[in-house]
Amino acid sequence: MPHDSALAITTWTLNVVRPFDSAQGKPLGELDDTALVAEAAAGSREAFDVIVERHRRTVYQVCYRFVNNHEDASDLAQDAFVRAWKGARNFKGQAALSTWLYRIAVNVCLNRLSLKSPINVPVESTEHLEDVRTEGAQQALLREERAVAVRKAIANLPEKQRATLILRTYHEMSHQEIADVLGSSVGAVKANFFHALNNLKKILGSEP
Amino acid sequence: MSHLTPDELIDAMEGVLPSEQQAHLSSCLECQQQLDELASVLSEAKQVSVPEPSPLFWQHFSTRVTEGIDNQSASEWPHWLRWQVLLPLGAVAMIILALMIAVPKSSRPGDAPVALAAPVAPDAPASDDNWGALVAVVGELDLETASAAGVIEPGFAEQAVVHLTREEQQELSRLLQAELTRAKS
């Protein structure tokens, strides 16, 4: 009967949506970051899973920029999220969740790098086959070589300069946000950014 | 006017340079060249992308984070260490503290801790009136009796120990060690 079918569909829908509801009665996927952190701080792993899903790519990218290889970047990103879960209660909502996650990720990366010699930072080749198809093979090779040189140059920058360059150039964070992440002043961030670019220029200028 | 500072060169590159410095930049070839070089390096750096991991990686990543959180929780202090050990220890610490506060330091007898280790009858003679009175009250009072009477509530002793100052904790540690040494001998 049509009436019975409609009833069955209604019941099924309720059963599916219910487990993902937040304390506010909304599905977790519809909550903003602040509400999700509040849920996570109250112990909701499901809410934290949504946070991970939303921010995993950017956190991974920050980590990759620091270490230049997939294995370490994925380990560091995982570590950053584990720390974020542990510290969810400390998130005060004064900054955006992404800024808070960046801060954790940058600290995790800086801690890891301080244990390693900068010279040992590996630089993965990221040559894409599609580049070879669309450009001349030689051009693609030159471009890739230059990209490797830039990555290597960034990897050899002092830590604060590297962090500033990464957050400003690739994540378009404001100077104030970077200052918050690094625990420094806007003036220091600008100075670090200037010196990072200047050092890059020198390193790349001396490349053959 | 002097050349642009590093801060001002960054502002110029981001298009937020104040008009006064902008006027200098327009007429200074050296600053213009420096700005062009910085902008060129920045442009080159921007072109370097992060390779996108496979979709399968993202599926595994969430699982790895969950496992990481579980492992982290498992490696924390075992639950039994928090209550079954710390609570009695805290209760003992509270009794010792109460004794320290109740008995004036100058008149405390040298063998006072012995009275704690071996409870004394209420009518036993004591070298000090205050000490004797205190021993008379608490001498036979064990932890269970004190808890049943509501003198010590669950968590009360632990809370008190947690809020001790560093000096008080050191003193407590010293007293406990002295008691343990005395009990062994």
mmCIF file of C-alpha atoms in Angstrom, chain A residues 5 30 40 56 66 70 84 90 99 104 110 114 118 145 152 154 165 182 192 200:
data_model
loop_
_atom_site.group_PDB
_atom_site.id
_atom_site.type_symbol
_atom_site.label_atom_id
_atom_site.label_comp_id
_atom_site.label_asym_id
_atom_site.label_seq_id
_atom_site.Cartn_x
_atom_site.Cartn_y
_atom_site.Cartn_z
ATOM 1 C CA SER A 5 5.523 2.563 1.997
ATOM 2 C CA GLU A 30 26.067 20.670 9.234
ATOM 3 C CA ALA A 40 34.711 16.883 20.392
ATOM 4 C CA ARG A 56 43.051 16.710 6.809
ATOM 5 C CA PHE A 66 57.995 21.054 5.829
ATOM 6 C CA HIS A 70 54.623 11.679 1.740
ATOM 7 C CA ALA A 84 44.336 18.201 18.528
ATOM 8 C CA ASN A 90 41.938 23.978 25.261
ATOM 9 C CA THR A 99 44.588 28.442 12.551
ATOM 10 C CA ILE A 104 49.615 22.314 16.185
ATOM 11 C CA LEU A 110 59.271 21.961 14.007
ATOM 12 C CA SER A 114 64.706 19.772 15.368
ATOM 13 C CA PRO A 118 68.134 19.839 7.792
ATOM 14 C CA GLU A 145 64.325 20.097 -11.710
ATOM 15 C CA LYS A 152 65.399 21.940 -1.415
ATOM 16 C CA ILE A 154 62.940 26.013 1.239
ATOM 17 C CA LEU A 165 57.103 31.310 4.021
ATOM 18 C CA LEU A 182 54.457 31.033 15.709
ATOM 19 C CA ASN A 192 61.149 36.467 8.587
ATOM 20 C CA LEU A 200 65.715 31.701 -1.388
#
